[in-house]
């Protein structure tokens, strides 16, 4: 019985052949879609708009020299205690940016559709 199994195995190996090995990195990179440099960038949220404008103020207040995880923590703490009127102002800016992004995205998709490319992005 073992001899028959071995003979069957040898025959299968010869007929099927060995499959080619690919490194895991190549497999992962191949699955990710290529990013189109012509596509419009996504808009920033109210928090990020506020952070961008108040970066230096927060860094000076807390004595941070270089932006990093410490800055992010302090900025988040500051954002939590920002007045609602200020938050509404930044929410409005974010909403305007989002509308502008939607218009740009529609124009981009129309341009890609006219060119016959896939613009699912």
Tab-separated table of C-alpha atoms in Angstrom:
chain	number	residue	atom	x	y	z
A	1	UNK	CA	0.000	0.000	0.000
A	2	UNK	CA	2.794	2.428	0.870
A	3	UNK	CA	4.569	1.646	-2.371
A	4	UNK	CA	1.384	2.385	-4.361
A	5	UNK	CA	0.939	5.674	-2.505
A	6	UNK	CA	4.514	6.651	-3.194
A	7	UNK	CA	4.167	5.819	-6.880
A	8	UNK	CA	0.921	7.847	-7.088
A	9	UNK	CA	2.590	10.753	-5.290
A	10	UNK	CA	5.591	10.709	-7.640
A	11	UNK	CA	3.248	10.682	-10.641
A	12	UNK	CA	1.226	13.629	-9.271
A	13	UNK	CA	4.357	15.640	-8.579
A	14	UNK	CA	5.559	15.117	-12.147
A	15	UNK	CA	2.214	15.962	-13.761
A	16	UNK	CA	1.352	18.936	-11.541
A	17	UNK	CA	4.788	20.407	-11.176
A	18	UNK	CA	5.837	22.665	-8.347
A	19	UNK	CA	4.133	25.981	-7.987
A	20	UNK	CA	6.342	29.008	-8.056
A	21	UNK	CA	6.946	30.716	-4.778
A	22	UNK	CA	6.392	34.429	-4.402
A	23	UNK	CA	7.542	36.467	-1.465
A	24	UNK	CA	4.883	37.764	0.885
A	25	UNK	CA	5.881	41.369	0.227
A	26	UNK	CA	5.205	41.063	-3.502
A	27	UNK	CA	1.842	39.467	-2.839
A	28	UNK	CA	0.730	42.230	-0.492
A	29	UNK	CA	1.969	45.041	-2.672
A	30	UNK	CA	0.236	43.556	-5.693
A	31	UNK	CA	-3.167	43.623	-3.997
A	32	UNK	CA	-3.073	47.319	-3.136
A	33	UNK	CA	-4.485	49.597	-5.794
A	34	UNK	CA	-2.183	52.173	-7.281
A	35	UNK	CA	-2.884	55.695	-6.071
A	36	UNK	CA	-3.699	58.199	-8.794
A	37	UNK	CA	-1.701	61.385	-8.369
A	38	UNK	CA	-4.283	63.337	-10.386
A	39	UNK	CA	-7.124	62.474	-7.987
A	40	UNK	CA	-8.233	65.235	-5.607
A	41	UNK	CA	-7.012	64.985	-2.009
A	42	UNK	CA	-9.548	64.261	0.693
A	43	UNK	CA	-10.523	67.266	2.827
A	44	UNK	CA	-9.315	67.808	6.382
A	45	UNK	CA	-11.664	67.465	9.315
A	46	UNK	CA	-12.466	70.357	11.648
A	47	UNK	CA	-9.953	69.025	14.180
A	48	UNK	CA	-7.118	68.908	11.652
A	49	UNK	CA	-7.939	72.393	10.356
A	50	UNK	CA	-7.829	73.690	13.935
A	51	UNK	CA	-4.586	71.823	14.657
A	52	UNK	CA	-2.954	73.224	11.537
A	53	UNK	CA	-3.769	76.814	12.542
A	54	UNK	CA	-2.955	76.400	16.252
A	55	UNK	CA	0.112	74.151	16.051
A	56	UNK	CA	2.637	76.772	17.182
A	57	UNK	CA	0.372	78.044	19.973
A	58	UNK	CA	-0.054	74.545	21.434
A	59	UNK	CA	3.658	73.786	21.111
A	60	UNK	CA	4.650	77.010	22.898
A	61	UNK	CA	2.030	76.566	25.615
A	62	UNK	CA	3.244	73.056	26.499
A	63	UNK	CA	6.939	73.575	25.730
A	64	UNK	CA	7.060	71.043	22.903
A	65	UNK	CA	9.960	71.478	20.494
A	66	UNK	CA	9.075	68.958	17.805
A	67	UNK	CA	5.647	67.793	16.624
A	68	UNK	CA	5.054	64.131	17.396
A	69	UNK	CA	2.971	61.915	19.679
A	70	UNK	CA	3.323	64.321	22.583
A	71	UNK	CA	2.026	67.195	20.472
A	72	UNK	CA	-0.876	65.071	19.255
A	73	UNK	CA	-1.913	64.253	22.840
A	74	UNK	CA	-1.737	67.890	23.934
A	75	UNK	CA	-3.569	69.108	20.830
A	76	UNK	CA	-6.352	66.579	21.439
A	77	UNK	CA	-6.677	67.755	25.045
A	78	UNK	CA	-6.864	71.371	23.864
A	79	UNK	CA	-9.465	70.530	21.189
A	80	UNK	CA	-11.715	68.927	23.801
A	81	UNK	CA	-11.917	72.194	25.773
A	82	UNK	CA	-12.213	74.556	22.782
A	83	UNK	CA	-15.395	76.664	22.871
A	84	UNK	CA	-18.366	75.421	20.840
A	85	UNK	CA	-18.429	78.644	18.804
A	86	UNK	CA	-14.848	77.992	17.666
A	87	UNK	CA	-15.646	74.353	16.891
A	88	UNK	CA	-18.659	75.433	14.813
A	89	UNK	CA	-16.413	77.800	12.853
A	90	UNK	CA	-14.020	74.953	12.022
A	91	UNK	CA	-16.927	72.582	11.294
A	92	UNK	CA	-18.170	75.110	8.744
A	93	UNK	CA	-14.702	75.304	7.161
A	94	UNK	CA	-14.540	71.502	7.046
A	95	UNK	CA	-18.004	71.305	5.453
A	96	UNK	CA	-16.970	73.835	2.797
A	97	UNK	CA	-13.802	71.849	2.109
A	98	UNK	CA	-15.848	68.658	1.814
A	99	UNK	CA	-18.233	70.261	-0.691
A	100	UNK	CA	-15.282	71.529	-2.719
A	101	UNK	CA	-13.781	68.014	-2.611
A	102	UNK	CA	-17.060	66.450	-3.809
A	103	UNK	CA	-17.173	68.856	-6.777
A	104	UNK	CA	-13.540	68.164	-7.618
A	105	UNK	CA	-14.123	64.421	-7.307
A	106	UNK	CA	-17.136	64.532	-9.649
A	107	UNK	CA	-15.121	66.516	-12.198
A	108	UNK	CA	-12.225	64.056	-11.849
A	109	UNK	CA	-14.497	61.043	-12.329
A	110	UNK	CA	-16.127	62.658	-15.356
A	111	UNK	CA	-12.686	63.339	-16.839
A	112	UNK	CA	-11.623	59.740	-16.230
A	113	UNK	CA	-14.858	58.387	-17.673
A	114	UNK	CA	-14.328	60.488	-20.800
A	115	UNK	CA	-10.811	59.114	-21.066
A	116	UNK	CA	-12.095	55.572	-20.517
A	117	UNK	CA	-10.215	54.916	-17.293
A	118	UNK	CA	-11.465	53.394	-14.036
A	119	UNK	CA	-12.052	56.103	-11.401
A	120	UNK	CA	-13.653	54.169	-8.564
A	121	UNK	CA	-11.393	55.905	-6.014
